[in-house]
CSV table of C-alpha atoms in Angstrom, one decimal:
chain,number,residue,atom,x,y,z
A,1,UNK,CA,0.0,0.0,0.0
A,2,UNK,CA,1.4,3.4,-1.0
A,3,UNK,CA,1.5,6.1,1.5
A,4,UNK,CA,0.1,9.5,0.4
A,5,UNK,CA,2.7,12.2,0.8
A,6,UNK,CA,2.1,14.5,3.8
A,7,UNK,CA,1.6,17.5,1.6
A,8,UNK,CA,-1.0,15.8,-0.5
A,9,UNK,CA,-2.7,14.2,2.5
A,10,UNK,CA,-3.7,17.6,3.8
A,11,UNK,CA,-5.8,18.3,0.7
A,12,UNK,CA,-9.3,16.8,1.1
A,13,UNK,CA,-10.3,14.5,-1.7
A,14,UNK,CA,-13.4,14.9,-3.8
A,15,UNK,CA,-16.6,14.9,-1.7
A,16,UNK,CA,-15.0,16.6,1.3
A,17,UNK,CA,-16.5,19.8,2.7
A,18,UNK,CA,-14.4,22.7,1.4
A,19,UNK,CA,-14.5,26.3,2.2
A,20,UNK,CA,-15.5,28.2,-1.0
A,21,UNK,CA,-15.7,31.6,0.6
A,22,UNK,CA,-12.8,32.8,-1.6
A,23,UNK,CA,-14.4,31.8,-4.9
A,24,UNK,CA,-18.1,32.5,-4.0
A,25,UNK,CA,-19.5,35.8,-5.2
A,26,UNK,CA,-20.1,38.3,-2.5
A,27,UNK,CA,-23.7,39.2,-2.0
A,28,UNK,CA,-24.6,42.9,-1.7
A,29,UNK,CA,-27.4,44.7,0.0
A,30,UNK,CA,-30.3,45.8,-2.3
A,31,UNK,CA,-30.6,49.5,-3.1
A,32,UNK,CA,-34.2,49.4,-2.0
A,33,UNK,CA,-35.3,47.7,1.3
A,34,UNK,CA,-39.0,46.6,1.4
A,35,UNK,CA,-41.4,48.9,3.1
A,36,UNK,CA,-43.9,47.2,5.4
A,37,UNK,CA,-46.1,50.4,5.3
A,38,UNK,CA,-45.5,52.2,2.0
A,39,UNK,CA,-48.3,54.8,2.4
A,40,UNK,CA,-46.8,57.7,4.4
A,41,UNK,CA,-50.1,58.6,5.9
A,42,UNK,CA,-50.7,55.1,7.2
A,43,UNK,CA,-47.2,55.0,8.4
A,44,UNK,CA,-47.8,58.2,10.4
A,45,UNK,CA,-51.0,56.8,11.7
A,46,UNK,CA,-49.3,53.6,13.0
A,47,UNK,CA,-46.7,55.8,14.8
A,48,UNK,CA,-49.2,58.4,16.1
A,49,UNK,CA,-51.7,55.8,17.4
A,50,UNK,CA,-49.8,54.6,20.5
A,51,UNK,CA,-48.7,58.1,21.2
A,52,UNK,CA,-52.3,59.4,21.1
A,53,UNK,CA,-53.5,56.6,23.3
A,54,UNK,CA,-50.7,57.2,25.8
A,55,UNK,CA,-51.6,60.9,26.0
A,56,UNK,CA,-55.2,60.0,26.6
A,57,UNK,CA,-54.3,57.7,29.4
A,58,UNK,CA,-51.9,60.3,30.9
A,59,UNK,CA,-54.3,63.2,31.0
A,60,UNK,CA,-57.6,61.3,31.7
A,61,UNK,CA,-58.6,59.3,34.7
A,62,UNK,CA,-61.5,57.4,33.2
A,63,UNK,CA,-59.5,54.2,33.3
A,64,UNK,CA,-59.7,54.3,37.1
A,65,UNK,CA,-63.4,53.7,36.8
A,66,UNK,CA,-63.1,51.2,34.0
A,67,UNK,CA,-59.8,49.3,34.5
A,68,UNK,CA,-60.7,46.7,31.9
A,69,UNK,CA,-60.9,49.4,29.2
A,70,UNK,CA,-57.9,51.2,30.5
A,71,UNK,CA,-55.7,48.1,30.5
A,72,UNK,CA,-57.0,47.3,27.0
A,73,UNK,CA,-55.7,50.6,25.8
A,74,UNK,CA,-52.3,49.8,27.4
A,75,UNK,CA,-52.3,46.5,25.5
A,76,UNK,CA,-53.0,48.4,22.3
A,77,UNK,CA,-50.0,50.6,22.9
A,78,UNK,CA,-47.8,47.5,23.4
A,79,UNK,CA,-49.1,46.0,20.2
A,80,UNK,CA,-48.2,49.1,18.2
A,81,UNK,CA,-44.7,49.2,19.8
A,82,UNK,CA,-44.2,45.5,18.9
A,83,UNK,CA,-45.4,46.2,15.4
A,84,UNK,CA,-42.8,48.9,15.0
A,85,UNK,CA,-40.0,46.5,16.0
A,86,UNK,CA,-41.6,43.9,13.6
A,87,UNK,CA,-41.8,46.4,10.7
A,88,UNK,CA,-38.1,47.2,11.1
A,89,UNK,CA,-37.0,43.6,11.5
A,90,UNK,CA,-38.8,42.2,8.4
A,91,UNK,CA,-36.6,44.0,5.8
A,92,UNK,CA,-33.6,43.5,8.0
A,93,UNK,CA,-34.2,39.7,8.2
A,94,UNK,CA,-34.5,39.4,4.4
A,95,UNK,CA,-31.5,41.5,3.8
A,96,UNK,CA,-29.4,39.3,6.2
A,97,UNK,CA,-30.5,36.2,4.3
A,98,UNK,CA,-29.2,37.9,1.1
A,99,UNK,CA,-25.9,38.9,2.6
A,100,UNK,CA,-25.4,35.5,4.2
A,101,UNK,CA,-26.1,33.9,0.8
A,102,UNK,CA,-28.8,31.7,2.3
A,103,UNK,CA,-30.4,32.0,-1.1
A,104,UNK,CA,-28.0,30.8,-3.8
A,105,UNK,CA,-26.2,33.3,-6.1
A,106,UNK,CA,-28.2,32.1,-9.0
A,107,UNK,CA,-31.5,32.9,-7.4
A,108,UNK,CA,-30.7,36.5,-6.3
A,109,UNK,CA,-33.0,37.9,-9.1
A,110,UNK,CA,-35.9,35.7,-8.0
A,111,UNK,CA,-35.3,36.7,-4.4
A,112,UNK,CA,-35.4,40.4,-5.3
A,113,UNK,CA,-38.7,39.7,-7.1
A,114,UNK,CA,-39.9,37.9,-3.9
A,115,UNK,CA,-39.1,40.9,-1.8
A,116,UNK,CA,-40.9,43.2,-4.2
A,117,UNK,CA,-43.9,40.9,-4.1
A,118,UNK,CA,-43.9,40.9,-0.3
A,119,UNK,CA,-44.0,44.7,-0.3
A,120,UNK,CA,-46.8,44.8,-2.8
A,121,UNK,CA,-48.9,42.3,-0.8
A,122,UNK,CA,-48.2,44.1,2.5
A,123,UNK,CA,-49.6,47.3,1.0
A,124,UNK,CA,-52.4,45.7,-1.1
A,125,UNK,CA,-55.8,47.4,-0.7
A,126,UNK,CA,-57.2,44.0,0.5
A,127,UNK,CA,-55.6,45.0,3.8
A,128,UNK,CA,-58.4,47.5,4.2
A,129,UNK,CA,-60.9,44.6,4.7
A,130,UNK,CA,-59.6,43.6,8.1
A,131,UNK,CA,-59.1,47.2,8.9
A,132,UNK,CA,-62.8,47.8,8.2
A,133,UNK,CA,-63.7,44.8,10.4
A,134,UNK,CA,-61.7,46.2,13.3
A,135,UNK,CA,-63.4,49.6,12.9
A,136,UNK,CA,-66.8,47.9,13.2
A,137,UNK,CA,-65.6,46.1,16.4
A,138,UNK,CA,-64.2,49.3,17.7
A,139,UNK,CA,-67.5,51.1,17.3
A,140,UNK,CA,-69.8,48.2,18.2
A,141,UNK,CA,-70.1,49.3,21.9
A,142,UNK,CA,-72.0,52.5,20.9
A,143,UNK,CA,-75.0,50.8,19.4
A,144,UNK,CA,-75.0,48.3,22.3
A,145,UNK,CA,-75.1,51.2,24.8
A,146,UNK,CA,-77.9,52.8,22.8
A,147,UNK,CA,-80.1,49.7,22.9
A,148,UNK,CA,-79.5,48.7,19.2
A,149,UNK,CA,-78.4,50.1,15.9
A,150,UNK,CA,-81.7,51.9,15.3
A,151,UNK,CA,-81.5,53.5,18.7
A,152,UNK,CA,-78.0,54.7,18.0
A,153,UNK,CA,-78.6,56.0,14.5
A,154,UNK,CA,-82.2,57.4,14.8
A,155,UNK,CA,-82.9,57.4,18.5
A,156,UNK,CA,-82.9,60.4,20.9
A,157,UNK,CA,-81.3,58.7,23.9
A,158,UNK,CA,-78.1,60.0,25.6
A,159,UNK,CA,-76.0,57.4,23.7
A,160,UNK,CA,-77.6,58.1,20.3
A,161,UNK,CA,-75.7,59.7,17.4
A,162,UNK,CA,-78.1,62.6,17.3
A,163,UNK,CA,-77.4,63.5,21.0
A,164,UNK,CA,-73.7,62.9,20.7
A,165,UNK,CA,-71.6,65.8,22.0
A,166,UNK,CA,-68.1,66.8,20.8
A,167,UNK,CA,-66.4,64.5,23.4
A,168,UNK,CA,-68.3,61.5,22.2
A,169,UNK,CA,-67.7,62.3,18.5
A,170,UNK,CA,-64.0,62.7,19.3
A,171,UNK,CA,-64.0,59.4,21.2
A,172,UNK,CA,-65.6,57.7,18.2
A,173,UNK,CA,-63.1,59.2,15.8
A,174,UNK,CA,-60.2,58.0,18.0
A,175,UNK,CA,-61.6,54.5,18.2
A,176,UNK,CA,-62.2,54.4,14.5
A,177,UNK,CA,-58.6,55.3,13.8
A,178,UNK,CA,-57.4,52.7,16.4
A,179,UNK,CA,-59.6,50.0,14.7
A,180,UNK,CA,-58.2,51.0,11.3
A,181,UNK,CA,-54.6,50.8,12.5
A,182,UNK,CA,-55.1,47.5,14.3
A,183,UNK,CA,-56.6,46.0,11.1
A,184,UNK,CA,-53.6,47.1,9.1
A,185,UNK,CA,-51.3,45.5,11.7
A,186,UNK,CA,-53.2,42.2,11.5
A,187,UNK,CA,-53.0,42.2,7.7
A,188,UNK,CA,-49.3,42.7,7.7
A,189,UNK,CA,-48.8,40.0,10.4
A,190,UNK,CA,-50.7,37.5,8.2
A,191,UNK,CA,-48.8,38.4,5.1
A,192,UNK,CA,-45.5,38.0,6.9
A,193,UNK,CA,-46.4,34.5,8.0
A,194,UNK,CA,-47.5,33.5,4.5
A,195,UNK,CA,-44.4,35.0,2.9
A,196,UNK,CA,-42.0,33.2,5.3
A,197,UNK,CA,-43.9,30.0,4.5
A,198,UNK,CA,-43.5,30.7,0.8
A,199,UNK,CA,-39.8,31.4,1.2
A,200,UNK,CA,-39.2,27.8,2.3
A,201,UNK,CA,-41.3,26.4,-0.6
A,202,UNK,CA,-40.0,28.6,-3.5
A,203,UNK,CA,-36.2,28.6,-2.8
A,204,UNK,CA,-33.6,26.0,-2.2
A,205,UNK,CA,-32.0,27.5,0.9
A,206,UNK,CA,-28.4,27.1,1.6
A,207,UNK,CA,-27.7,26.0,5.2
A,208,UNK,CA,-24.4,27.3,6.7
A,209,UNK,CA,-22.4,24.9,8.8
A,210,UNK,CA,-21.0,26.2,12.1
A,211,UNK,CA,-22.7,29.6,11.8
A,212,UNK,CA,-22.4,31.6,15.0
A,213,UNK,CA,-26.2,32.0,15.3
A,214,UNK,CA,-26.4,28.2,15.8
A,215,UNK,CA,-29.3,28.0,13.4
A,216,UNK,CA,-27.3,27.6,10.1
A,217,UNK,CA,-27.6,31.3,9.4
A,218,UNK,CA,-31.4,31.2,9.5
A,219,UNK,CA,-31.8,32.9,13.0
A,220,UNK,CA,-33.2,36.2,11.5
A,221,UNK,CA,-36.2,34.3,10.2
A,222,UNK,CA,-36.8,32.7,13.6
A,223,UNK,CA,-36.6,36.1,15.3
A,224,UNK,CA,-39.0,37.6,12.7
A,225,UNK,CA,-41.6,34.9,13.4
A,226,UNK,CA,-41.2,35.4,17.1
A,227,UNK,CA,-42.0,39.1,16.8
A,228,UNK,CA,-44.9,38.3,14.5
A,229,UNK,CA,-46.3,35.9,17.2
A,230,UNK,CA,-45.9,38.6,19.9
A,231,UNK,CA,-48.4,40.7,18.0
A,232,UNK,CA,-51.0,38.0,18.9
A,233,UNK,CA,-49.6,37.2,22.3
A,234,UNK,CA,-50.0,40.7,23.7
A,235,UNK,CA,-53.9,40.8,23.3
A,236,UNK,CA,-54.0,37.1,24.4
A,237,UNK,CA,-52.2,38.0,27.7
A,238,UNK,CA,-54.7,40.8,28.2
A,239,UNK,CA,-57.7,38.6,27.6
A,240,UNK,CA,-56.3,35.8,29.8
A,241,UNK,CA,-55.7,38.2,32.7
A,242,UNK,CA,-59.3,39.4,32.6
A,243,UNK,CA,-60.8,36.0,32.2
A,244,UNK,CA,-59.3,35.3,35.6
A,245,UNK,CA,-59.7,38.8,37.2
A,246,UNK,CA,-63.2,39.9,36.0
A,247,UNK,CA,-65.3,37.5,38.1
A,248,UNK,CA,-63.6,39.0,41.2
A,249,UNK,CA,-64.6,42.5,40.4
A,250,UNK,CA,-68.3,43.2,41.0
A,251,UNK,CA,-68.7,45.8,38.2
A,252,UNK,CA,-67.7,43.1,35.6
A,253,UNK,CA,-68.6,39.7,37.2
A,254,UNK,CA,-69.0,37.1,34.5
A,255,UNK,CA,-70.4,39.4,31.9
A,256,UNK,CA,-67.4,39.4,29.6
A,257,UNK,CA,-65.8,36.1,30.6
A,258,UNK,CA,-67.5,34.1,27.8
A,259,UNK,CA,-66.6,36.6,25.1
A,260,UNK,CA,-63.1,37.0,26.4
A,261,UNK,CA,-62.6,33.2,26.5
A,262,UNK,CA,-63.8,32.8,22.9
A,263,UNK,CA,-61.4,35.4,21.7
A,264,UNK,CA,-58.7,34.0,23.8
A,265,UNK,CA,-59.2,30.5,22.3
A,266,UNK,CA,-58.8,32.0,18.8
A,267,UNK,CA,-55.6,33.8,19.8
A,268,UNK,CA,-54.2,30.8,21.6
A,269,UNK,CA,-54.4,28.9,18.3
A,270,UNK,CA,-53.3,31.8,16.1
A,271,UNK,CA,-50.1,32.6,18.1
A,272,UNK,CA,-48.5,29.1,17.6
A,273,UNK,CA,-49.7,29.0,14.0
A,274,UNK,CA,-48.0,32.3,13.2
A,275,UNK,CA,-44.9,31.1,14.8
A,276,UNK,CA,-44.6,27.4,13.9
A,277,UNK,CA,-46.4,27.1,10.6
A,278,UNK,CA,-44.2,29.6,8.6
A,279,UNK,CA,-41.0,28.0,10.1
A,280,UNK,CA,-42.1,24.5,9.1
A,281,UNK,CA,-41.3,25.1,5.4
A,282,UNK,CA,-37.9,26.6,6.4
A,283,UNK,CA,-37.4,23.5,8.6
A,284,UNK,CA,-38.1,21.2,5.7
A,285,UNK,CA,-35.7,23.1,3.4
A,286,UNK,CA,-33.0,22.9,6.1
A,287,UNK,CA,-33.6,19.2,6.5
A,288,UNK,CA,-33.1,18.7,2.7
A,289,UNK,CA,-29.9,20.6,2.9
A,290,UNK,CA,-28.8,18.8,6.0
A,291,UNK,CA,-29.4,15.4,4.4
A,292,UNK,CA,-27.1,16.4,1.5
A,293,UNK,CA,-24.5,17.7,3.8
A,294,UNK,CA,-24.7,14.6,6.0
A,295,UNK,CA,-23.4,12.6,3.1
A,296,UNK,CA,-20.3,14.8,2.8
A,297,UNK,CA,-19.8,14.7,6.6
A,298,UNK,CA,-19.9,10.9,6.6
A,299,UNK,CA,-17.5,10.8,3.6
A,300,UNK,CA,-15.1,12.8,5.8
A,301,UNK,CA,-15.6,10.1,8.5
A,302,UNK,CA,-14.7,7.4,6.0
A,303,UNK,CA,-11.5,9.3,5.0
A,304,UNK,CA,-10.6,9.4,8.7
A,305,UNK,CA,-11.1,5.7,8.8
A,306,UNK,CA,-8.9,5.0,5.8
A,307,UNK,CA,-6.1,7.2,7.0
A,308,UNK,CA,-6.2,5.7,10.5
A,309,UNK,CA,-6.0,2.2,9.0
A,310,UNK,CA,-3.2,3.3,6.8
A,311,UNK,CA,-1.3,4.6,9.8
A,312,UNK,CA,-1.9,1.4,11.7
A,313,UNK,CA,-0.9,-0.9,8.9
A,314,UNK,CA,2.1,1.0,7.8
A,315,UNK,CA,3.4,2.3,11.1
A,316,UNK,CA,6.5,0.0,10.8
A,317,UNK,CA,7.4,1.2,7.3
A,318,UNK,CA,6.8,5.0,7.7
A,319,UNK,CA,9.4,7.5,8.7
A,320,UNK,CA,8.8,9.6,11.8
A,321,UNK,CA,8.0,12.7,9.9
A,322,UNK,CA,5.6,10.8,7.6
A,323,UNK,CA,3.8,9.4,10.7
A,324,UNK,CA,3.6,12.9,12.3
A,325,UNK,CA,2.2,14.4,9.0
A,326,UNK,CA,-0.4,11.6,8.7
A,327,UNK,CA,-1.4,12.0,12.3
A,328,UNK,CA,-1.8,15.7,11.9
A,329,UNK,CA,-4.0,15.1,8.8
A,330,UNK,CA,-6.2,12.7,10.8
A,331,UNK,CA,-6.5,15.3,13.7
A,332,UNK,CA,-7.5,18.0,11.2
A,333,UNK,CA,-10.2,15.9,9.7
A,334,UNK,CA,-11.4,14.8,13.1
A,335,UNK,CA,-11.8,18.4,14.2
A,336,UNK,CA,-13.6,19.2,10.9
A,337,UNK,CA,-15.9,16.2,11.5
A,338,UNK,CA,-16.8,17.3,15.0
A,339,UNK,CA,-17.5,20.8,13.9
A,340,UNK,CA,-19.8,19.6,11.1
A,341,UNK,CA,-21.5,16.7,12.8
A,342,UNK,CA,-24.2,18.8,14.4
A,343,UNK,CA,-26.2,20.2,11.5
A,344,UNK,CA,-29.1,22.5,12.6
A,345,UNK,CA,-32.5,21.8,11.0
A,346,UNK,CA,-34.6,24.6,12.7
A,347,UNK,CA,-34.2,28.4,12.3
A,348,UNK,CA,-34.6,28.7,16.1
A,349,UNK,CA,-32.4,27.7,19.0
A,350,UNK,CA,-33.4,26.6,22.5
A,351,UNK,CA,-33.3,30.2,23.9
A,352,UNK,CA,-35.7,31.5,21.2
A,353,UNK,CA,-38.1,28.5,21.7
A,354,UNK,CA,-38.1,29.1,25.4
A,355,UNK,CA,-39.0,32.8,24.9
A,356,UNK,CA,-41.9,31.8,22.8
A,357,UNK,CA,-43.1,29.1,25.2
A,358,UNK,CA,-42.9,31.4,28.1
A,359,UNK,CA,-44.9,34.1,26.3
A,360,UNK,CA,-47.7,31.5,25.9
A,361,UNK,CA,-47.8,30.6,29.6
A,362,UNK,CA,-50.3,33.3,30.7
A,363,UNK,CA,-52.8,32.8,27.9
A,364,UNK,CA,-52.8,29.1,28.5
A,365,UNK,CA,-53.3,29.6,32.2
A,366,UNK,CA,-56.3,31.8,31.5
A,367,UNK,CA,-57.8,29.5,28.8
A,368,UNK,CA,-57.4,26.3,30.8
A,369,UNK,CA,-58.7,27.8,34.1
A,370,UNK,CA,-55.4,27.1,35.9
A,371,UNK,CA,-54.9,30.8,36.5
A,372,UNK,CA,-57.6,30.9,39.1
A,373,UNK,CA,-55.7,28.7,41.6
A,374,UNK,CA,-52.7,30.8,41.1
A,375,UNK,CA,-54.6,34.0,41.9
A,376,UNK,CA,-56.2,32.3,44.9
A,377,UNK,CA,-52.8,31.3,46.2
A,378,UNK,CA,-51.5,34.9,45.7
A,379,UNK,CA,-54.5,36.3,47.6
A,380,UNK,CA,-54.0,33.9,50.5
A,381,UNK,CA,-50.4,34.7,50.7
A,382,UNK,CA,-51.2,38.5,50.6
A,383,UNK,CA,-53.7,38.1,53.4
A,384,UNK,CA,-51.3,36.0,55.5
A,385,UNK,CA,-48.6,38.6,55.0
A,386,UNK,CA,-51.0,41.4,56.0
A,387,UNK,CA,-52.2,39.5,59.1
A,388,UNK,CA,-48.6,38.9,60.1
């Protein structure tokens, strides 16, 4: 058996994982980043909405008499803040995929078209449909207070439109704008989930071994889906809290519990769907790439075996410097195998998964009724501390 010269043994044979960073084309950032909200007036509305709600809460004390409504407005502020983070992260996440060459160099034009299509869909007029639905929800309490739609539109009661004073009209205008803004947020949340899912189906994504994000370079997509799910989690936490708290407050009792529980059930399903369902296609794409890479990794293991057998069988015939060179070659390949053995197949790591799971704890406690024993225990502990 011939011994491969030391210099040649350091060059990995065909099929070995090779660093092609020097020969691969360098991806560049696009001149135009996608706009989640292209219309400048709508963009201003989504920025002004939480500021306006915050000012109302700061200068008005009505929420002291109606804490459910007041905390609902706080939840609305948090939703808009989360949306601003989401709106900035979406183009950032797609740009990072481009710069990391997750999408192959030959598909850059298609990826640019995908980004343009995402922007068009985000800003499609169809998004006004959920906005209109949310406006109806926002204004629904006025006909209820007036005894029906006829009483609100044509009646003469104190809650009718004909008797509405400037304060009531201003309140209706504010809630209309809030409903409009929340509907626009919902539309963009759904589009983001659909587009991430489409990304995994339309493109052969390139998984990067040993990437520092521990997700094969896909971590930006996992973070994006987490922020998207938070848009659902915030109102779910609000509803879950009041499902537990409302029966303990005489002014509310069980009046809203059924309605809140129904909405909470929808959101408890929607949050995991907006997080897991889009990531599933990315996961499948990563699995396909990992399967291909696994062949190369195992070929490297076979090369280690051949070199180790060669060293064992020829140890008596080799010179000391040849033995040392061959041993170094084996060590280099072993280190390469260890680094490449764990191939990630999800665009999230344990930390991100735990953050999502923790965020769902409160909604699940409210939905399953487990929150009541927790509140009871806290009350007993508070009474015991007060007595002490």
